[in-house]
């Protein structure tokens, strides 16, 4: 998506993570969660006011900490139907499950994807509560 829409002024593509991915038209923000800073990713997403997180998994996921971090920061999750529990989580009001990549591209081309802007949605923010096996969202606003 970043390559396809790199010259479209409506969109900015960012990559948050430890490792920079060379050759892509994305802005890298180094972020790494640690035992001392388990909320580092959520805090970075919130600080940067990320509107949406594209989590387009190519396989069925049993759990996605990335989806929880995005939702906790107020970002809408964008995913496909074959992403397993990412799609199930997203359908609970945390974003948009699209039927296929063609639909994803069409939403960008038409600008419809802009309806996920946080300024239009006024999303709640959450704290994340961790256990040994999973994480839960706890409303803070």
JSON list of C-alpha atoms in Angstrom, two decimals:
[
{"chain": "A", "resi": 1, "resn": "UNK", "atom": "CA", "xyz": [0.00, 0.00, 0.00]},
{"chain": "A", "resi": 2, "resn": "UNK", "atom": "CA", "xyz": [2.84, 2.37, 0.82]},
{"chain": "A", "resi": 3, "resn": "UNK", "atom": "CA", "xyz": [4.38, 1.83, -2.62]},
{"chain": "A", "resi": 4, "resn": "UNK", "atom": "CA", "xyz": [1.07, 2.13, -4.43]},
{"chain": "A", "resi": 5, "resn": "UNK", "atom": "CA", "xyz": [0.05, 5.36, -2.67]},
{"chain": "A", "resi": 6, "resn": "UNK", "atom": "CA", "xyz": [3.44, 6.92, -1.91]},
{"chain": "A", "resi": 7, "resn": "UNK", "atom": "CA", "xyz": [2.68, 10.03, -4.01]},
{"chain": "A", "resi": 8, "resn": "UNK", "atom": "CA", "xyz": [-0.86, 10.49, -2.71]},
{"chain": "A", "resi": 9, "resn": "UNK", "atom": "CA", "xyz": [-0.84, 13.49, -0.34]},
{"chain": "A", "resi": 10, "resn": "UNK", "atom": "CA", "xyz": [-3.87, 12.15, 1.55]},
{"chain": "A", "resi": 11, "resn": "UNK", "atom": "CA", "xyz": [-1.83, 9.39, 3.17]},
{"chain": "A", "resi": 12, "resn": "UNK", "atom": "CA", "xyz": [1.29, 8.94, 5.27]},
{"chain": "A", "resi": 13, "resn": "UNK", "atom": "CA", "xyz": [2.63, 5.48, 5.96]},
{"chain": "A", "resi": 14, "resn": "UNK", "atom": "CA", "xyz": [4.58, 4.78, 9.11]},
{"chain": "A", "resi": 15, "resn": "UNK", "atom": "CA", "xyz": [6.33, 1.71, 10.44]},
{"chain": "A", "resi": 16, "resn": "UNK", "atom": "CA", "xyz": [6.66, 1.40, 14.20]},
{"chain": "A", "resi": 17, "resn": "UNK", "atom": "CA", "xyz": [9.07, -1.26, 15.34]},
{"chain": "A", "resi": 18, "resn": "UNK", "atom": "CA", "xyz": [12.62, -2.05, 16.26]},
{"chain": "A", "resi": 19, "resn": "UNK", "atom": "CA", "xyz": [13.96, -2.61, 12.75]},
{"chain": "A", "resi": 20, "resn": "UNK", "atom": "CA", "xyz": [13.93, -0.16, 9.86]},
{"chain": "A", "resi": 21, "resn": "UNK", "atom": "CA", "xyz": [12.77, -1.67, 6.54]},
{"chain": "A", "resi": 22, "resn": "UNK", "atom": "CA", "xyz": [14.91, -0.14, 3.77]},
{"chain": "A", "resi": 23, "resn": "UNK", "atom": "CA", "xyz": [13.50, 0.60, 0.33]},
{"chain": "A", "resi": 24, "resn": "UNK", "atom": "CA", "xyz": [9.94, 1.37, 1.36]},
{"chain": "A", "resi": 25, "resn": "UNK", "atom": "CA", "xyz": [8.35, 4.84, 1.35]},
{"chain": "A", "resi": 26, "resn": "UNK", "atom": "CA", "xyz": [7.48, 4.72, 5.04]},
{"chain": "A", "resi": 27, "resn": "UNK", "atom": "CA", "xyz": [8.56, 6.80, 8.01]},
{"chain": "A", "resi": 28, "resn": "UNK", "atom": "CA", "xyz": [10.22, 4.58, 10.59]},
{"chain": "A", "resi": 29, "resn": "UNK", "atom": "CA", "xyz": [9.69, 5.24, 14.29]},
{"chain": "A", "resi": 30, "resn": "UNK", "atom": "CA", "xyz": [11.86, 2.95, 16.40]},
{"chain": "A", "resi": 31, "resn": "UNK", "atom": "CA", "xyz": [9.75, 1.39, 19.15]},
{"chain": "A", "resi": 32, "resn": "UNK", "atom": "CA", "xyz": [10.41, -1.70, 21.20]},
{"chain": "A", "resi": 33, "resn": "UNK", "atom": "CA", "xyz": [8.33, -2.95, 24.10]},
{"chain": "A", "resi": 34, "resn": "UNK", "atom": "CA", "xyz": [10.31, -4.37, 27.00]},
{"chain": "A", "resi": 35, "resn": "UNK", "atom": "CA", "xyz": [9.55, -5.81, 30.42]},
{"chain": "A", "resi": 36, "resn": "UNK", "atom": "CA", "xyz": [10.27, -2.36, 31.83]},
{"chain": "A", "resi": 37, "resn": "UNK", "atom": "CA", "xyz": [8.13, -0.61, 29.18]},
{"chain": "A", "resi": 38, "resn": "UNK", "atom": "CA", "xyz": [5.38, -3.02, 28.14]},
{"chain": "A", "resi": 39, "resn": "UNK", "atom": "CA", "xyz": [3.17, -0.16, 26.87]},
{"chain": "A", "resi": 40, "resn": "UNK", "atom": "CA", "xyz": [5.86, 1.36, 24.60]},
{"chain": "A", "resi": 41, "resn": "UNK", "atom": "CA", "xyz": [4.02, 0.56, 21.36]},
{"chain": "A", "resi": 42, "resn": "UNK", "atom": "CA", "xyz": [0.63, 1.71, 22.63]},
{"chain": "A", "resi": 43, "resn": "UNK", "atom": "CA", "xyz": [2.21, 4.92, 23.90]},
{"chain": "A", "resi": 44, "resn": "UNK", "atom": "CA", "xyz": [3.98, 5.58, 20.58]},
{"chain": "A", "resi": 45, "resn": "UNK", "atom": "CA", "xyz": [0.79, 4.98, 18.59]},
{"chain": "A", "resi": 46, "resn": "UNK", "atom": "CA", "xyz": [-1.06, 7.37, 20.89]},
{"chain": "A", "resi": 47, "resn": "UNK", "atom": "CA", "xyz": [1.68, 10.03, 20.82]},
{"chain": "A", "resi": 48, "resn": "UNK", "atom": "CA", "xyz": [1.81, 9.92, 17.00]},
{"chain": "A", "resi": 49, "resn": "UNK", "atom": "CA", "xyz": [-2.02, 9.99, 16.83]},
{"chain": "A", "resi": 50, "resn": "UNK", "atom": "CA", "xyz": [-2.09, 7.08, 14.40]},
{"chain": "A", "resi": 51, "resn": "UNK", "atom": "CA", "xyz": [-5.50, 6.87, 12.74]},
{"chain": "A", "resi": 52, "resn": "UNK", "atom": "CA", "xyz": [-5.37, 3.27, 11.58]},
{"chain": "A", "resi": 53, "resn": "UNK", "atom": "CA", "xyz": [-3.15, 0.21, 11.81]},
{"chain": "A", "resi": 54, "resn": "UNK", "atom": "CA", "xyz": [-3.13, -2.14, 8.85]},
{"chain": "A", "resi": 55, "resn": "UNK", "atom": "CA", "xyz": [-2.68, -5.64, 10.27]},
{"chain": "A", "resi": 56, "resn": "UNK", "atom": "CA", "xyz": [-3.14, -7.72, 7.15]},
{"chain": "A", "resi": 57, "resn": "UNK", "atom": "CA", "xyz": [-2.11, -11.15, 8.35]},
{"chain": "A", "resi": 58, "resn": "UNK", "atom": "CA", "xyz": [-1.66, -13.84, 5.72]},
{"chain": "A", "resi": 59, "resn": "UNK", "atom": "CA", "xyz": [-2.51, -16.64, 8.12]},
{"chain": "A", "resi": 60, "resn": "UNK", "atom": "CA", "xyz": [-5.05, -17.34, 10.84]},
{"chain": "A", "resi": 61, "resn": "UNK", "atom": "CA", "xyz": [-3.80, -15.70, 14.03]},
{"chain": "A", "resi": 62, "resn": "UNK", "atom": "CA", "xyz": [-4.75, -17.08, 17.43]},
{"chain": "A", "resi": 63, "resn": "UNK", "atom": "CA", "xyz": [-3.90, -13.78, 19.14]},
{"chain": "A", "resi": 64, "resn": "UNK", "atom": "CA", "xyz": [-2.45, -10.46, 18.00]},
{"chain": "A", "resi": 65, "resn": "UNK", "atom": "CA", "xyz": [-0.83, -8.21, 20.55]},
{"chain": "A", "resi": 66, "resn": "UNK", "atom": "CA", "xyz": [-0.36, -5.72, 17.70]},
{"chain": "A", "resi": 67, "resn": "UNK", "atom": "CA", "xyz": [-4.14, -5.41, 17.24]},
{"chain": "A", "resi": 68, "resn": "UNK", "atom": "CA", "xyz": [-4.66, -4.85, 20.97]},
{"chain": "A", "resi": 69, "resn": "UNK", "atom": "CA", "xyz": [-1.89, -2.23, 21.08]},
{"chain": "A", "resi": 70, "resn": "UNK", "atom": "CA", "xyz": [-3.44, -0.38, 18.13]},
{"chain": "A", "resi": 71, "resn": "UNK", "atom": "CA", "xyz": [-6.95, -0.40, 19.60]},
{"chain": "A", "resi": 72, "resn": "UNK", "atom": "CA", "xyz": [-5.65, 0.61, 23.04]},
{"chain": "A", "resi": 73, "resn": "UNK", "atom": "CA", "xyz": [-4.07, 3.69, 21.43]},
{"chain": "A", "resi": 74, "resn": "UNK", "atom": "CA", "xyz": [-7.27, 4.63, 19.60]},
{"chain": "A", "resi": 75, "resn": "UNK", "atom": "CA", "xyz": [-6.18, 3.45, 16.14]},
{"chain": "A", "resi": 76, "resn": "UNK", "atom": "CA", "xyz": [-8.69, 1.60, 13.99]},
{"chain": "A", "resi": 77, "resn": "UNK", "atom": "CA", "xyz": [-7.54, -1.87, 12.99]},
{"chain": "A", "resi": 78, "resn": "UNK", "atom": "CA", "xyz": [-7.80, -2.74, 9.29]},
{"chain": "A", "resi": 79, "resn": "UNK", "atom": "CA", "xyz": [-7.61, -6.44, 8.52]},
{"chain": "A", "resi": 80, "resn": "UNK", "atom": "CA", "xyz": [-8.84, -9.16, 6.21]},
{"chain": "A", "resi": 81, "resn": "UNK", "atom": "CA", "xyz": [-11.31, -11.98, 6.87]},
{"chain": "A", "resi": 82, "resn": "UNK", "atom": "CA", "xyz": [-8.65, -14.70, 7.02]},
{"chain": "A", "resi": 83, "resn": "UNK", "atom": "CA", "xyz": [-6.70, -13.18, 9.91]},
{"chain": "A", "resi": 84, "resn": "UNK", "atom": "CA", "xyz": [-8.31, -15.36, 12.56]},
{"chain": "A", "resi": 85, "resn": "UNK", "atom": "CA", "xyz": [-8.73, -13.68, 15.92]},
{"chain": "A", "resi": 86, "resn": "UNK", "atom": "CA", "xyz": [-7.58, -10.34, 14.52]},
{"chain": "A", "resi": 87, "resn": "UNK", "atom": "CA", "xyz": [-10.79, -10.25, 12.45]},
{"chain": "A", "resi": 88, "resn": "UNK", "atom": "CA", "xyz": [-12.87, -11.45, 15.41]},
{"chain": "A", "resi": 89, "resn": "UNK", "atom": "CA", "xyz": [-11.37, -8.75, 17.66]},
{"chain": "A", "resi": 90, "resn": "UNK", "atom": "CA", "xyz": [-11.77, -6.06, 14.99]},
{"chain": "A", "resi": 91, "resn": "UNK", "atom": "CA", "xyz": [-15.45, -6.92, 14.48]},
{"chain": "A", "resi": 92, "resn": "UNK", "atom": "CA", "xyz": [-16.06, -6.05, 18.15]},
{"chain": "A", "resi": 93, "resn": "UNK", "atom": "CA", "xyz": [-15.91, -2.37, 17.19]},
{"chain": "A", "resi": 94, "resn": "UNK", "atom": "CA", "xyz": [-12.16, -1.91, 16.84]},
{"chain": "A", "resi": 95, "resn": "UNK", "atom": "CA", "xyz": [-11.95, -1.20, 13.13]},
{"chain": "A", "resi": 96, "resn": "UNK", "atom": "CA", "xyz": [-12.76, -2.68, 9.77]},
{"chain": "A", "resi": 97, "resn": "UNK", "atom": "CA", "xyz": [-12.61, -6.21, 8.34]},
{"chain": "A", "resi": 98, "resn": "UNK", "atom": "CA", "xyz": [-12.41, -6.03, 4.55]},
{"chain": "A", "resi": 99, "resn": "UNK", "atom": "CA", "xyz": [-13.23, -8.99, 2.30]},
{"chain": "A", "resi": 100, "resn": "UNK", "atom": "CA", "xyz": [-10.03, -8.87, 0.24]},
{"chain": "A", "resi": 101, "resn": "UNK", "atom": "CA", "xyz": [-7.04, -6.80, -0.90]},
{"chain": "A", "resi": 102, "resn": "UNK", "atom": "CA", "xyz": [-9.04, -5.39, -3.82]},
{"chain": "A", "resi": 103, "resn": "UNK", "atom": "CA", "xyz": [-11.46, -3.85, -1.31]},
{"chain": "A", "resi": 104, "resn": "UNK", "atom": "CA", "xyz": [-8.55, -2.44, 0.68]},
{"chain": "A", "resi": 105, "resn": "UNK", "atom": "CA", "xyz": [-7.08, -0.80, -2.43]},
{"chain": "A", "resi": 106, "resn": "UNK", "atom": "CA", "xyz": [-10.50, 0.54, -3.44]},
{"chain": "A", "resi": 107, "resn": "UNK", "atom": "CA", "xyz": [-10.96, 2.16, -0.02]},
{"chain": "A", "resi": 108, "resn": "UNK", "atom": "CA", "xyz": [-7.65, 3.98, -0.42]},
{"chain": "A", "resi": 109, "resn": "UNK", "atom": "CA", "xyz": [-8.35, 4.98, -4.03]},
{"chain": "A", "resi": 110, "resn": "UNK", "atom": "CA", "xyz": [-11.80, 6.39, -3.19]},
{"chain": "A", "resi": 111, "resn": "UNK", "atom": "CA", "xyz": [-10.59, 8.02, 0.02]},
{"chain": "A", "resi": 112, "resn": "UNK", "atom": "CA", "xyz": [-13.21, 6.12, 2.00]},
{"chain": "A", "resi": 113, "resn": "UNK", "atom": "CA", "xyz": [-10.41, 4.87, 4.27]},
{"chain": "A", "resi": 114, "resn": "UNK", "atom": "CA", "xyz": [-10.19, 8.44, 5.61]},
{"chain": "A", "resi": 115, "resn": "UNK", "atom": "CA", "xyz": [-13.44, 7.85, 7.52]},
{"chain": "A", "resi": 116, "resn": "UNK", "atom": "CA", "xyz": [-11.28, 5.93, 10.01]},
{"chain": "A", "resi": 117, "resn": "UNK", "atom": "CA", "xyz": [-9.49, 9.14, 11.04]},
{"chain": "A", "resi": 118, "resn": "UNK", "atom": "CA", "xyz": [-9.46, 9.41, 14.81]},
{"chain": "A", "resi": 119, "resn": "UNK", "atom": "CA", "xyz": [-10.78, 12.99, 14.60]},
{"chain": "A", "resi": 120, "resn": "UNK", "atom": "CA", "xyz": [-13.99, 11.62, 13.03]},
{"chain": "A", "resi": 121, "resn": "UNK", "atom": "CA", "xyz": [-14.32, 8.53, 15.23]},
{"chain": "A", "resi": 122, "resn": "UNK", "atom": "CA", "xyz": [-13.44, 9.92, 18.68]},
{"chain": "A", "resi": 123, "resn": "UNK", "atom": "CA", "xyz": [-12.16, 6.49, 19.75]},
{"chain": "A", "resi": 124, "resn": "UNK", "atom": "CA", "xyz": [-11.83, 5.43, 23.38]},
{"chain": "A", "resi": 125, "resn": "UNK", "atom": "CA", "xyz": [-8.36, 4.84, 24.77]},
{"chain": "A", "resi": 126, "resn": "UNK", "atom": "CA", "xyz": [-7.48, 1.80, 26.85]},
{"chain": "A", "resi": 127, "resn": "UNK", "atom": "CA", "xyz": [-4.91, 0.51, 29.27]},
{"chain": "A", "resi": 128, "resn": "UNK", "atom": "CA", "xyz": [-3.74, -3.01, 28.61]},
{"chain": "A", "resi": 129, "resn": "UNK", "atom": "CA", "xyz": [-3.87, -5.59, 31.36]},
{"chain": "A", "resi": 130, "resn": "UNK", "atom": "CA", "xyz": [-1.46, -8.46, 30.82]},
{"chain": "A", "resi": 131, "resn": "UNK", "atom": "CA", "xyz": [-1.64, -12.00, 32.14]},
{"chain": "A", "resi": 132, "resn": "UNK", "atom": "CA", "xyz": [0.63, -14.95, 31.46]},
{"chain": "A", "resi": 133, "resn": "UNK", "atom": "CA", "xyz": [-1.35, -15.90, 28.35]},
{"chain": "A", "resi": 134, "resn": "UNK", "atom": "CA", "xyz": [-3.15, -12.86, 26.99]},
{"chain": "A", "resi": 135, "resn": "UNK", "atom": "CA", "xyz": [-4.02, -9.18, 27.33]},
{"chain": "A", "resi": 136, "resn": "UNK", "atom": "CA", "xyz": [-7.29, -7.36, 27.94]},
{"chain": "A", "resi": 137, "resn": "UNK", "atom": "CA", "xyz": [-8.38, -3.79, 27.25]},
{"chain": "A", "resi": 138, "resn": "UNK", "atom": "CA", "xyz": [-9.52, -1.61, 30.13]},
{"chain": "A", "resi": 139, "resn": "UNK", "atom": "CA", "xyz": [-11.29, 1.66, 29.22]},
{"chain": "A", "resi": 140, "resn": "UNK", "atom": "CA", "xyz": [-9.58, 4.85, 30.40]},
{"chain": "A", "resi": 141, "resn": "UNK", "atom": "CA", "xyz": [-11.50, 7.45, 28.38]}
]
